[in-house]
Tab-separated table of C-alpha atoms in Angstrom:
chain	number	residue	atom	x	y	z
A	1	UNK	CA	45.304	-61.533	-38.131
A	2	UNK	CA	44.155	-65.140	-38.233
A	3	UNK	CA	40.477	-65.990	-37.770
A	4	UNK	CA	41.009	-67.858	-34.482
A	5	UNK	CA	42.827	-64.845	-33.030
A	6	UNK	CA	40.048	-62.545	-34.170
A	7	UNK	CA	37.462	-64.833	-32.553
A	8	UNK	CA	39.416	-64.792	-29.280
A	9	UNK	CA	39.369	-60.988	-29.297
A	10	UNK	CA	35.674	-61.101	-30.197
A	11	UNK	CA	34.972	-63.155	-27.057
A	12	UNK	CA	36.641	-60.478	-24.926
A	13	UNK	CA	34.584	-57.750	-26.608
A	14	UNK	CA	31.335	-59.623	-25.997
A	15	UNK	CA	32.255	-60.072	-22.325
A	16	UNK	CA	32.952	-56.337	-22.017
A	17	UNK	CA	29.640	-55.505	-23.701
A	18	UNK	CA	27.770	-57.652	-21.180
A	19	UNK	CA	29.703	-56.217	-18.233
A	20	UNK	CA	27.809	-52.912	-18.105
A	21	UNK	CA	24.076	-52.111	-18.379
A	22	UNK	CA	24.845	-48.560	-19.563
A	23	UNK	CA	24.703	-48.036	-23.382
A	24	UNK	CA	27.428	-45.362	-23.391
A	25	UNK	CA	29.819	-47.837	-21.744
A	26	UNK	CA	28.903	-50.462	-24.311
A	27	UNK	CA	29.517	-48.042	-27.176
A	28	UNK	CA	32.882	-47.101	-25.695
A	29	UNK	CA	33.881	-50.779	-25.459
A	30	UNK	CA	33.019	-51.150	-29.146
A	31	UNK	CA	34.948	-48.013	-30.107
A	32	UNK	CA	38.032	-49.222	-28.199
A	33	UNK	CA	38.086	-52.832	-29.355
A	34	UNK	CA	35.978	-53.457	-32.494
A	35	UNK	CA	38.874	-52.500	-34.775
A	36	UNK	CA	40.862	-55.515	-33.524
A	37	UNK	CA	38.362	-57.959	-35.064
A	38	UNK	CA	37.061	-55.971	-38.061
A	39	UNK	CA	39.401	-53.391	-39.642
A	40	UNK	CA	37.546	-50.122	-40.159
A	41	UNK	CA	38.072	-46.418	-40.665
A	42	UNK	CA	34.505	-45.692	-39.607
A	43	UNK	CA	32.259	-47.414	-37.055
A	44	UNK	CA	28.758	-46.306	-36.089
A	45	UNK	CA	25.679	-47.644	-34.329
A	46	UNK	CA	22.460	-46.674	-36.094
A	47	UNK	CA	19.376	-46.926	-33.822
A	48	UNK	CA	15.718	-46.678	-34.741
A	49	UNK	CA	13.842	-43.754	-33.238
A	50	UNK	CA	10.687	-44.491	-31.172
A	51	UNK	CA	8.520	-43.665	-34.212
A	52	UNK	CA	10.274	-46.548	-36.080
A	53	UNK	CA	10.222	-44.420	-39.267
A	54	UNK	CA	13.640	-42.840	-38.814
A	55	UNK	CA	17.011	-43.487	-37.206
A	56	UNK	CA	19.948	-41.741	-35.574
A	57	UNK	CA	23.634	-42.331	-36.405
A	58	UNK	CA	25.930	-42.589	-33.360
A	59	UNK	CA	29.543	-42.410	-34.549
A	60	UNK	CA	31.969	-44.487	-32.492
A	61	UNK	CA	35.107	-44.292	-34.627
A	62	UNK	CA	36.441	-42.205	-37.551
A	63	UNK	CA	36.388	-38.686	-38.951
A	64	UNK	CA	33.264	-39.332	-40.995
A	65	UNK	CA	31.193	-38.488	-37.935
A	66	UNK	CA	32.323	-34.856	-38.207
A	67	UNK	CA	30.860	-34.628	-41.729
A	68	UNK	CA	27.479	-36.254	-41.011
A	69	UNK	CA	24.648	-33.832	-40.252
A	70	UNK	CA	23.321	-34.232	-36.665
A	71	UNK	CA	19.811	-35.174	-37.735
A	72	UNK	CA	17.384	-38.073	-37.971
A	73	UNK	CA	17.576	-40.061	-41.191
A	74	UNK	CA	14.484	-41.505	-42.833
A	75	UNK	CA	14.433	-45.278	-43.331
A	76	UNK	CA	14.611	-44.771	-47.093
A	77	UNK	CA	17.928	-42.927	-46.730
A	78	UNK	CA	21.271	-44.691	-46.919
A	79	UNK	CA	22.429	-48.290	-46.824
A	80	UNK	CA	21.796	-48.422	-43.043
A	81	UNK	CA	18.129	-47.591	-43.713
A	82	UNK	CA	17.973	-50.370	-46.316
A	83	UNK	CA	19.444	-52.862	-43.830
A	84	UNK	CA	16.924	-51.907	-41.151
A	85	UNK	CA	13.994	-52.075	-43.578
A	86	UNK	CA	14.898	-55.501	-44.931
A	87	UNK	CA	16.519	-56.949	-41.798
A	88	UNK	CA	19.326	-58.357	-43.983
A	89	UNK	CA	23.080	-57.732	-43.797
A	90	UNK	CA	24.551	-55.517	-46.516
A	91	UNK	CA	28.097	-56.230	-47.782
A	92	UNK	CA	29.540	-53.890	-50.446
A	93	UNK	CA	33.036	-53.674	-52.042
A	94	UNK	CA	32.468	-50.168	-53.464
A	95	UNK	CA	29.984	-47.791	-51.902
A	96	UNK	CA	29.956	-45.635	-55.030
A	97	UNK	CA	28.305	-48.495	-56.937
A	98	UNK	CA	25.544	-49.140	-54.409
A	99	UNK	CA	22.123	-47.824	-55.535
A	100	UNK	CA	21.031	-46.808	-52.005
A	101	UNK	CA	23.958	-44.607	-51.050
A	102	UNK	CA	23.041	-41.365	-49.342
A	103	UNK	CA	24.937	-38.105	-49.968
A	104	UNK	CA	24.994	-37.257	-46.265
A	105	UNK	CA	26.331	-40.704	-45.292
A	106	UNK	CA	27.918	-42.680	-48.099
A	107	UNK	CA	28.667	-39.500	-50.119
A	108	UNK	CA	30.780	-38.109	-47.270
A	109	UNK	CA	32.335	-41.576	-46.766
A	110	UNK	CA	33.595	-41.498	-50.369
A	111	UNK	CA	35.200	-38.120	-49.753
A	112	UNK	CA	37.332	-39.843	-47.108
A	113	UNK	CA	37.979	-42.746	-49.505
A	114	UNK	CA	35.911	-45.146	-47.361
A	115	UNK	CA	34.753	-47.567	-50.041
A	116	UNK	CA	34.258	-51.036	-48.495
A	117	UNK	CA	31.200	-51.235	-46.260
A	118	UNK	CA	29.539	-53.805	-43.958
A	119	UNK	CA	26.160	-53.078	-42.310
A	120	UNK	CA	24.678	-55.711	-39.929
A	121	UNK	CA	21.160	-55.437	-38.456
A	122	UNK	CA	20.688	-55.293	-34.680
A	123	UNK	CA	17.795	-57.592	-33.752
A	124	UNK	CA	15.624	-58.416	-30.814
A	125	UNK	CA	13.869	-61.545	-31.992
A	126	UNK	CA	12.054	-60.600	-35.189
A	127	UNK	CA	12.209	-56.909	-34.369
A	128	UNK	CA	15.027	-54.784	-35.828
A	129	UNK	CA	16.470	-52.251	-33.366
A	130	UNK	CA	19.066	-50.680	-35.656
A	131	UNK	CA	22.294	-51.508	-37.480
A	132	UNK	CA	26.037	-51.785	-36.879
A	133	UNK	CA	27.863	-49.850	-39.626
A	134	UNK	CA	31.526	-50.559	-40.661
A	135	UNK	CA	33.413	-48.758	-43.493
A	136	UNK	CA	37.073	-49.023	-44.523
A	137	UNK	CA	39.561	-47.541	-46.992
A	138	UNK	CA	41.321	-49.617	-49.660
A	139	UNK	CA	42.963	-52.064	-49.697
A	140	UNK	CA	40.499	-53.420	-47.084
A	141	UNK	CA	37.647	-55.365	-48.689
A	142	UNK	CA	35.162	-57.048	-46.336
A	143	UNK	CA	34.668	-60.784	-46.864
A	144	UNK	CA	32.563	-63.610	-45.393
A	145	UNK	CA	34.768	-63.887	-42.282
A	146	UNK	CA	34.107	-60.208	-41.568
A	147	UNK	CA	30.401	-60.797	-42.139
A	148	UNK	CA	30.288	-63.669	-39.617
A	149	UNK	CA	32.261	-61.720	-36.995
A	150	UNK	CA	30.125	-58.635	-37.620
A	151	UNK	CA	26.972	-60.732	-37.167
A	152	UNK	CA	28.241	-62.096	-33.826
A	153	UNK	CA	29.252	-58.635	-32.693
A	154	UNK	CA	25.826	-57.260	-33.646
A	155	UNK	CA	24.129	-60.080	-31.738
A	156	UNK	CA	26.207	-59.313	-28.637
A	157	UNK	CA	25.444	-55.603	-28.906
A	158	UNK	CA	21.704	-56.312	-29.379
A	159	UNK	CA	21.670	-58.450	-26.229
A	160	UNK	CA	23.598	-55.790	-24.299
A	161	UNK	CA	21.213	-53.041	-25.442
A	162	UNK	CA	18.198	-55.144	-24.452
A	163	UNK	CA	19.756	-55.768	-21.033
A	164	UNK	CA	20.364	-52.040	-20.716
A	165	UNK	CA	16.721	-51.366	-21.565
A	166	UNK	CA	15.496	-53.897	-18.994
A	167	UNK	CA	17.906	-52.528	-16.400
A	168	UNK	CA	16.641	-49.000	-16.992
A	169	UNK	CA	13.013	-50.162	-16.816
A	170	UNK	CA	13.662	-51.934	-13.506
A	171	UNK	CA	15.554	-48.907	-12.177
A	172	UNK	CA	12.691	-46.591	-13.189
A	173	UNK	CA	10.094	-48.883	-11.594
A	174	UNK	CA	12.200	-49.133	-8.453
A	175	UNK	CA	12.520	-45.349	-8.289
A	176	UNK	CA	8.775	-44.898	-8.694
A	177	UNK	CA	8.074	-47.595	-6.087
A	178	UNK	CA	10.539	-46.011	-3.672
A	179	UNK	CA	8.953	-42.588	-4.217
A	180	UNK	CA	5.430	-43.934	-3.676
A	181	UNK	CA	6.350	-45.906	-0.558
A	182	UNK	CA	8.476	-43.068	0.781
A	183	UNK	CA	5.581	-40.628	0.408
A	184	UNK	CA	2.932	-43.002	1.760
A	185	UNK	CA	1.516	-42.250	5.186
A	186	UNK	CA	0.598	-45.926	5.519
A	187	UNK	CA	3.378	-48.109	6.899
A	188	UNK	CA	4.397	-50.997	4.623
A	189	UNK	CA	6.658	-53.975	5.303
A	190	UNK	CA	7.303	-56.923	2.959
A	191	UNK	CA	8.630	-60.265	4.183
A	192	UNK	CA	9.928	-62.915	1.776
A	193	UNK	CA	8.982	-66.579	1.699
A	194	UNK	CA	11.921	-67.361	4.014
A	195	UNK	CA	10.798	-64.788	6.577
A	196	UNK	CA	13.420	-62.189	5.608
A	197	UNK	CA	12.403	-58.513	5.536
A	198	UNK	CA	12.636	-57.402	1.893
A	199	UNK	CA	11.271	-53.878	2.195
A	200	UNK	CA	10.108	-51.421	4.821
A	201	UNK	CA	9.148	-47.836	4.100
A	202	UNK	CA	9.947	-44.799	6.319
A	203	UNK	CA	6.406	-44.766	7.728
A	204	UNK	CA	6.983	-48.300	9.065
A	205	UNK	CA	10.195	-47.185	10.745
A	206	UNK	CA	8.333	-44.282	12.340
A	207	UNK	CA	5.489	-46.549	13.498
A	208	UNK	CA	7.812	-49.127	15.065
A	209	UNK	CA	10.426	-46.595	16.236
A	210	UNK	CA	13.061	-48.590	14.333
A	211	UNK	CA	15.594	-47.893	11.589
A	212	UNK	CA	14.157	-49.463	8.428
A	213	UNK	CA	17.541	-50.067	6.774
A	214	UNK	CA	18.601	-52.100	9.799
A	215	UNK	CA	15.526	-54.322	9.316
A	216	UNK	CA	15.999	-55.116	5.634
A	217	UNK	CA	17.788	-58.391	4.984
A	218	UNK	CA	17.170	-59.772	8.472
A	219	UNK	CA	14.547	-62.265	9.766
A	220	UNK	CA	11.262	-60.582	10.682
A	221	UNK	CA	11.076	-62.827	13.759
A	222	UNK	CA	14.097	-61.046	15.245
A	223	UNK	CA	13.921	-57.467	13.938
A	224	UNK	CA	10.179	-56.674	14.170
A	225	UNK	CA	9.726	-55.592	17.777
A	226	UNK	CA	5.932	-55.112	17.779
A	227	UNK	CA	4.626	-58.538	18.949
A	228	UNK	CA	1.232	-58.464	17.184
A	229	UNK	CA	2.768	-57.445	13.854
A	230	UNK	CA	5.554	-60.001	14.266
A	231	UNK	CA	3.027	-62.783	14.878
A	232	UNK	CA	0.993	-61.689	11.865
A	233	UNK	CA	4.074	-61.761	9.600
A	234	UNK	CA	5.904	-64.797	10.944
A	235	UNK	CA	3.079	-67.191	11.770
A	236	UNK	CA	0.059	-66.151	9.694
A	237	UNK	CA	-3.077	-68.185	10.260
A	238	UNK	CA	-6.617	-67.470	9.159
A	239	UNK	CA	-6.397	-63.905	10.430
A	240	UNK	CA	-5.390	-61.354	7.819
A	241	UNK	CA	-6.125	-58.217	9.853
A	242	UNK	CA	-5.288	-57.111	13.348
A	243	UNK	CA	-5.423	-53.962	15.436
A	244	UNK	CA	-1.988	-52.970	16.688
A	245	UNK	CA	-1.145	-50.540	19.457
A	246	UNK	CA	1.903	-48.441	18.591
A	247	UNK	CA	4.468	-47.153	21.071
A	248	UNK	CA	3.224	-43.565	20.775
A	249	UNK	CA	-0.324	-44.564	21.762
A	250	UNK	CA	-1.783	-44.633	18.276
A	251	UNK	CA	-3.848	-47.561	17.006
A	252	UNK	CA	-3.169	-49.030	13.556
A	253	UNK	CA	-5.045	-51.604	11.535
A	254	UNK	CA	-2.610	-54.112	10.018
A	255	UNK	CA	-3.750	-55.842	6.822
A	256	UNK	CA	-1.786	-58.871	5.606
A	257	UNK	CA	-1.714	-59.659	1.887
A	258	UNK	CA	0.140	-62.211	-0.223
A	259	UNK	CA	2.612	-60.744	-2.714
A	260	UNK	CA	2.741	-62.674	-5.990
A	261	UNK	CA	4.329	-62.205	-9.403
A	262	UNK	CA	2.191	-61.818	-12.565
A	263	UNK	CA	2.828	-65.551	-13.111
A	264	UNK	CA	1.308	-66.407	-9.730
A	265	UNK	CA	4.585	-67.205	-7.968
A	266	UNK	CA	4.503	-66.243	-4.307
A	267	UNK	CA	7.140	-63.682	-3.335
A	268	UNK	CA	6.132	-63.324	0.296
A	269	UNK	CA	3.736	-61.355	2.477
A	270	UNK	CA	3.164	-57.648	2.955
A	271	UNK	CA	1.630	-55.943	5.967
A	272	UNK	CA	0.093	-52.504	5.573
A	273	UNK	CA	-0.506	-50.443	8.717
A	274	UNK	CA	-3.150	-47.727	8.553
A	275	UNK	CA	-3.609	-45.264	11.391
A	276	UNK	CA	-7.169	-45.645	12.712
A	277	UNK	CA	-6.693	-43.781	15.986
A	278	UNK	CA	-9.222	-41.107	15.043
A	279	UNK	CA	-11.729	-43.707	13.862
A	280	UNK	CA	-11.354	-45.661	17.112
A	281	UNK	CA	-11.867	-42.495	19.126
A	282	UNK	CA	-14.956	-41.564	17.106
A	283	UNK	CA	-16.280	-45.109	17.520
A	284	UNK	CA	-15.694	-44.917	21.287
A	285	UNK	CA	-17.467	-41.559	21.498
A	286	UNK	CA	-20.354	-42.879	19.415
A	287	UNK	CA	-20.663	-45.997	21.557
A	288	UNK	CA	-20.607	-43.961	24.753
A	289	UNK	CA	-23.269	-41.640	23.369
A	290	UNK	CA	-25.476	-44.543	22.250
A	291	UNK	CA	-25.031	-46.263	25.613
A	292	UNK	CA	-25.891	-43.102	27.522
A	293	UNK	CA	-28.981	-42.405	25.406
A	294	UNK	CA	-30.078	-46.053	25.554
A	295	UNK	CA	-29.691	-46.151	29.309
A	296	UNK	CA	-31.691	-42.939	29.713
A	297	UNK	CA	-34.454	-44.233	27.425
A	298	UNK	CA	-34.910	-47.529	29.234
A	299	UNK	CA	-36.952	-46.177	32.143
A	300	UNK	CA	-39.267	-43.855	30.114
A	301	UNK	CA	-40.065	-46.683	27.680
A	302	UNK	CA	-40.839	-49.037	30.574
A	303	UNK	CA	-43.122	-46.367	32.049
A	304	UNK	CA	-44.954	-45.957	28.726
A	305	UNK	CA	-45.467	-49.719	28.457
A	306	UNK	CA	-46.713	-49.956	32.051
A	307	UNK	CA	-49.049	-46.965	31.687
A	308	UNK	CA	-50.511	-48.296	28.424
A	309	UNK	CA	-51.081	-51.759	29.888
A	310	UNK	CA	-52.810	-50.233	32.927
A	311	UNK	CA	-54.891	-48.057	30.607
A	312	UNK	CA	-56.202	-51.093	28.742
A	313	UNK	CA	-57.229	-52.685	32.045
A	314	UNK	CA	-58.754	-49.583	33.647
A	315	UNK	CA	-62.059	-49.750	31.843
A	316	UNK	CA	-63.962	-50.239	28.627
A	317	UNK	CA	-62.207	-48.695	25.580
A	318	UNK	CA	-63.816	-47.969	22.253
A	319	UNK	CA	-62.375	-49.392	19.024
A	320	UNK	CA	-60.279	-46.311	18.266
A	321	UNK	CA	-58.807	-46.235	21.779
A	322	UNK	CA	-57.985	-49.938	21.612
A	323	UNK	CA	-56.232	-49.445	18.242
A	324	UNK	CA	-54.169	-46.520	19.589
A	325	UNK	CA	-53.252	-48.484	22.708
A	326	UNK	CA	-52.131	-51.429	20.578
A	327	UNK	CA	-49.972	-49.168	18.428
A	328	UNK	CA	-48.403	-47.572	21.491
A	329	UNK	CA	-47.602	-50.991	22.953
A	330	UNK	CA	-46.172	-52.353	19.656
A	331	UNK	CA	-43.930	-49.310	19.235
A	332	UNK	CA	-42.883	-49.381	22.885
A	333	UNK	CA	-42.031	-53.089	22.762
A	334	UNK	CA	-39.942	-52.496	19.622
A	335	UNK	CA	-38.122	-49.549	21.233
A	336	UNK	CA	-37.575	-51.578	24.407
A	337	UNK	CA	-36.044	-54.429	22.382
A	338	UNK	CA	-33.889	-51.943	20.456
A	339	UNK	CA	-32.583	-50.271	23.618
A	340	UNK	CA	-31.939	-53.665	25.226
A	341	UNK	CA	-29.963	-54.750	22.176
A	342	UNK	CA	-27.936	-51.531	22.204
A	343	UNK	CA	-27.089	-51.906	25.886
A	344	UNK	CA	-26.239	-55.553	25.299
A	345	UNK	CA	-24.016	-54.669	22.345
A	346	UNK	CA	-22.187	-52.052	24.403
A	347	UNK	CA	-21.398	-54.583	27.114
A	348	UNK	CA	-20.148	-57.126	24.567
A	349	UNK	CA	-17.912	-54.607	22.756
A	350	UNK	CA	-16.469	-53.495	26.087
A	351	UNK	CA	-15.733	-57.166	26.921
A	352	UNK	CA	-17.771	-56.788	30.125
A	353	UNK	CA	-19.228	-59.785	31.895
A	354	UNK	CA	-17.767	-62.509	29.692
A	355	UNK	CA	-17.584	-65.775	31.616
A	356	UNK	CA	-15.274	-68.098	29.712
A	357	UNK	CA	-15.559	-71.753	30.691
A	358	UNK	CA	-15.556	-75.190	28.976
A	359	UNK	CA	-18.908	-75.985	27.388
A	360	UNK	CA	-20.607	-78.420	25.024
A	361	UNK	CA	-21.487	-76.448	21.873
A	362	UNK	CA	-23.563	-79.298	20.431
A	363	UNK	CA	-25.650	-79.507	23.611
A	364	UNK	CA	-26.122	-75.730	23.560
A	365	UNK	CA	-27.334	-75.898	19.937
A	366	UNK	CA	-29.853	-78.658	20.851
A	367	UNK	CA	-31.273	-76.495	23.650
A	368	UNK	CA	-31.641	-73.458	21.363
A	369	UNK	CA	-33.291	-75.531	18.638
A	370	UNK	CA	-35.717	-76.982	21.184
A	371	UNK	CA	-36.758	-73.438	22.168
A	372	UNK	CA	-37.231	-72.461	18.508
A	373	UNK	CA	-38.933	-75.706	17.467
A	374	UNK	CA	-42.493	-74.322	17.866
A	375	UNK	CA	-41.691	-71.412	15.500
A	376	UNK	CA	-40.265	-73.821	12.936
A	377	UNK	CA	-43.280	-76.114	13.198
A	378	UNK	CA	-45.654	-73.168	12.760
A	379	UNK	CA	-44.076	-72.600	9.299
A	380	UNK	CA	-43.631	-76.323	8.580
A	381	UNK	CA	-39.868	-75.823	8.457
A	382	UNK	CA	-37.664	-78.879	8.986
A	383	UNK	CA	-35.089	-78.138	11.715
A	384	UNK	CA	-32.042	-80.474	11.720
A	385	UNK	CA	-28.806	-80.714	13.724
A	386	UNK	CA	-25.745	-82.478	12.340
A	387	UNK	CA	-23.124	-82.783	15.099
A	388	UNK	CA	-21.327	-85.223	17.351
A	389	UNK	CA	-22.881	-86.021	20.726
A	390	UNK	CA	-20.502	-83.567	22.350
A	391	UNK	CA	-18.316	-80.800	20.888
A	392	UNK	CA	-16.088	-79.068	23.434
A	393	UNK	CA	-15.141	-75.397	23.224
A	394	UNK	CA	-14.333	-72.647	25.714
A	395	UNK	CA	-16.662	-69.674	25.871
A	396	UNK	CA	-19.471	-67.823	27.560
A	397	UNK	CA	-22.462	-70.149	27.321
A	398	UNK	CA	-25.045	-67.352	27.554
A	399	UNK	CA	-23.380	-65.267	24.854
A	400	UNK	CA	-22.848	-68.203	22.499
A	401	UNK	CA	-26.463	-69.225	23.098
A	402	UNK	CA	-27.358	-65.684	21.986
A	403	UNK	CA	-25.368	-66.160	18.750
A	404	UNK	CA	-27.058	-69.487	17.968
A	405	UNK	CA	-30.452	-68.029	18.816
A	406	UNK	CA	-29.915	-65.057	16.479
A	407	UNK	CA	-28.645	-67.133	13.548
A	408	UNK	CA	-31.203	-69.960	13.779
A	409	UNK	CA	-34.105	-67.601	14.450
A	410	UNK	CA	-33.088	-65.514	11.399
A	411	UNK	CA	-32.904	-68.666	9.273
A	412	UNK	CA	-36.434	-69.604	10.292
A	413	UNK	CA	-37.664	-66.034	9.854
A	414	UNK	CA	-36.289	-65.648	6.299
A	415	UNK	CA	-37.177	-69.147	5.053
A	416	UNK	CA	-40.620	-69.584	3.423
A	417	UNK	CA	-43.050	-72.169	4.769
A	418	UNK	CA	-42.083	-75.746	3.936
A	419	UNK	CA	-38.347	-74.997	3.846
A	420	UNK	CA	-35.452	-76.468	5.818
A	421	UNK	CA	-32.849	-75.170	8.279
A	422	UNK	CA	-29.791	-77.289	9.056
A	423	UNK	CA	-27.255	-76.634	11.806
A	424	UNK	CA	-23.869	-78.330	11.367
A	425	UNK	CA	-21.108	-78.390	13.993
A	426	UNK	CA	-17.765	-80.020	13.206
A	427	UNK	CA	-14.164	-79.825	14.347
A	428	UNK	CA	-11.760	-78.707	11.628
A	429	UNK	CA	-8.195	-78.860	12.879
A	430	UNK	CA	-7.695	-76.287	15.614
A	431	UNK	CA	-11.155	-74.747	15.231
A	432	UNK	CA	-14.783	-75.737	15.627
A	433	UNK	CA	-16.960	-74.532	12.745
A	434	UNK	CA	-20.707	-74.042	13.176
A	435	UNK	CA	-22.904	-73.515	10.114
A	436	UNK	CA	-26.573	-72.498	9.989
A	437	UNK	CA	-27.838	-73.274	6.492
A	438	UNK	CA	-31.273	-72.494	5.052
A	439	UNK	CA	-32.967	-72.627	1.665
A	440	UNK	CA	-34.743	-69.319	2.146
A	441	UNK	CA	-34.860	-66.044	0.245
A	442	UNK	CA	-31.096	-65.439	0.312
A	443	UNK	CA	-29.261	-62.126	0.422
A	444	UNK	CA	-28.397	-59.930	-2.605
A	445	UNK	CA	-24.658	-59.754	-3.367
A	446	UNK	CA	-24.666	-55.964	-2.907
A	447	UNK	CA	-26.021	-56.321	0.636
A	448	UNK	CA	-23.741	-59.133	1.826
A	449	UNK	CA	-20.761	-56.924	2.833
A	450	UNK	CA	-23.050	-54.908	5.152
A	451	UNK	CA	-25.188	-57.515	6.949
A	452	UNK	CA	-23.016	-57.501	10.094
A	453	UNK	CA	-23.191	-53.702	10.404
A	454	UNK	CA	-25.317	-52.109	13.125
A	455	UNK	CA	-28.881	-51.292	12.105
A	456	UNK	CA	-28.405	-52.660	8.581
A	457	UNK	CA	-31.378	-54.540	7.177
A	458	UNK	CA	-31.906	-55.845	3.657
A	459	UNK	CA	-34.723	-53.899	2.060
A	460	UNK	CA	-36.618	-55.801	-0.613
A	461	UNK	CA	-40.067	-57.121	-1.448
A	462	UNK	CA	-39.099	-60.465	0.095
A	463	UNK	CA	-38.233	-58.880	3.470
A	464	UNK	CA	-41.227	-56.551	3.634
A	465	UNK	CA	-43.244	-57.199	6.780
A	466	UNK	CA	-40.440	-59.090	8.576
A	467	UNK	CA	-39.659	-57.261	11.803
A	468	UNK	CA	-36.245	-56.729	13.385
A	469	UNK	CA	-33.942	-54.137	14.925
A	470	UNK	CA	-30.983	-54.700	12.585
A	471	UNK	CA	-28.729	-55.454	15.551
A	472	UNK	CA	-28.890	-59.243	15.840
A	473	UNK	CA	-26.036	-59.991	13.443
A	474	UNK	CA	-23.953	-57.105	14.790
A	475	UNK	CA	-24.341	-58.601	18.282
A	476	UNK	CA	-23.411	-62.072	16.959
A	477	UNK	CA	-20.282	-60.700	15.310
A	478	UNK	CA	-19.215	-58.839	18.467
A	479	UNK	CA	-19.689	-61.978	20.583
A	480	UNK	CA	-17.627	-64.117	18.188
A	481	UNK	CA	-14.936	-61.411	17.996
A	482	UNK	CA	-14.814	-61.364	21.802
A	483	UNK	CA	-14.182	-65.127	21.705
A	484	UNK	CA	-11.327	-64.634	19.186
A	485	UNK	CA	-13.349	-66.395	16.542
A	486	UNK	CA	-14.513	-65.511	13.034
A	487	UNK	CA	-17.995	-65.158	11.530
A	488	UNK	CA	-18.942	-65.060	7.859
A	489	UNK	CA	-21.730	-65.820	5.403
A	490	UNK	CA	-22.324	-67.382	2.000
A	491	UNK	CA	-25.554	-66.603	0.221
A	492	UNK	CA	-27.252	-66.733	-3.149
A	493	UNK	CA	-30.364	-64.661	-3.695
A	494	UNK	CA	-33.419	-66.868	-4.021
A	495	UNK	CA	-31.510	-70.033	-3.035
A	496	UNK	CA	-30.689	-69.588	0.626
A	497	UNK	CA	-27.942	-68.526	3.022
A	498	UNK	CA	-25.293	-70.104	5.218
A	499	UNK	CA	-24.087	-68.208	8.289
A	500	UNK	CA	-21.015	-69.735	9.888
A	501	UNK	CA	-18.670	-68.998	12.761
A	502	UNK	CA	-15.492	-70.635	14.022
A	503	UNK	CA	-14.165	-70.886	17.565
A	504	UNK	CA	-10.885	-72.272	18.912
A	505	UNK	CA	-11.346	-75.965	19.658
């Protein structure tokens, strides 16, 4: 057969090798067609074992396979081992004359009068995967044309085997991912960059009362029926979490995350729904208990304060009695402030009494700073406002005044004498951002995630002797949440803190 005809057949073989990601199919294609381009009485694929110190012989064509022991061969055995060790093609007219022939391979080949041999390495880059082994009876003698065709065939097989390996790896990863997502109690949905649903696990179908397979491949804007989740997926803004009410009455917390490749390319967005119904119920019960206890404590504390004040005015008290009375009053005032804060916090969390109306946030900040000016002057702290003459927002003026009062008062309280506190208010697109910046003692990194929690106070030498109930920032956060805003902080210990909140413009 002429070389151009052989090359035409070779092209068909390479196409068939690439057509399937299954090695057994690739080997069968070689067994069926390799003889049309390279005459052979024996054809085998030798593949390195995972230990890379031995190899297996997979016979594709010829009776020699029946004589070869079904075992692993060491790399120092046979001409195939030599080819894999050196990474170079071996071409031999007479196997009996080759110094590396192996009794179990080449010895049995000679018994079948297979004398001419061509062994081509299978490569993946610089790494040798195995070898393609041809042997033929006289009068066939392999030449340079056979070597070139064998090299091309080996390259095609190497590429096909690598594709098969990648395909199997992807299939294994997909199976593991499917098993993990299928077993997860958390609902997961992934939406691509174009807004198409790429994945939804069974828990998501159960949460939304929808068939997940019917969602995949369709726009999230049309197939996701839960409005809050749909808004989070389709038109994500600054918010990355939301509480979602499910059809069966449960409450789930939806967390939105960006899905990226290891190279940083954005694939899309994923929303994870976690059932927090029990937590919400426990929080409600706790709040009701705290509110009930706080309400019941209000009157007794007021009575203690009144009785102690009357006691101090009823007659002459000795030094010990005066000290005890002062302690009773200090403790009672603290407890009264604590109970008032708890009752206030309960009303805010229940969204009771909010009076939303247009207001000038800059004017409100000026009024609060005027009230706190004497405290700042007492510590020689410079108090500055950076804002336009008027900044319009919608909100409850009393509640937002409370937020500004808490943040600015804290800044003054935790800034040493001679420091500075700056309040900045500016419009940034669709939101108004207010920042309260100080150069005070700062907050340790370990404490920053907890500062907005109820009753949490930073305990350190720098805060010793500074009074507080630990509820001011929790109240501020609840007020901003009630206004559909966001509150956060940036701080560096020993350098100062910036507390900021945003409101819709």
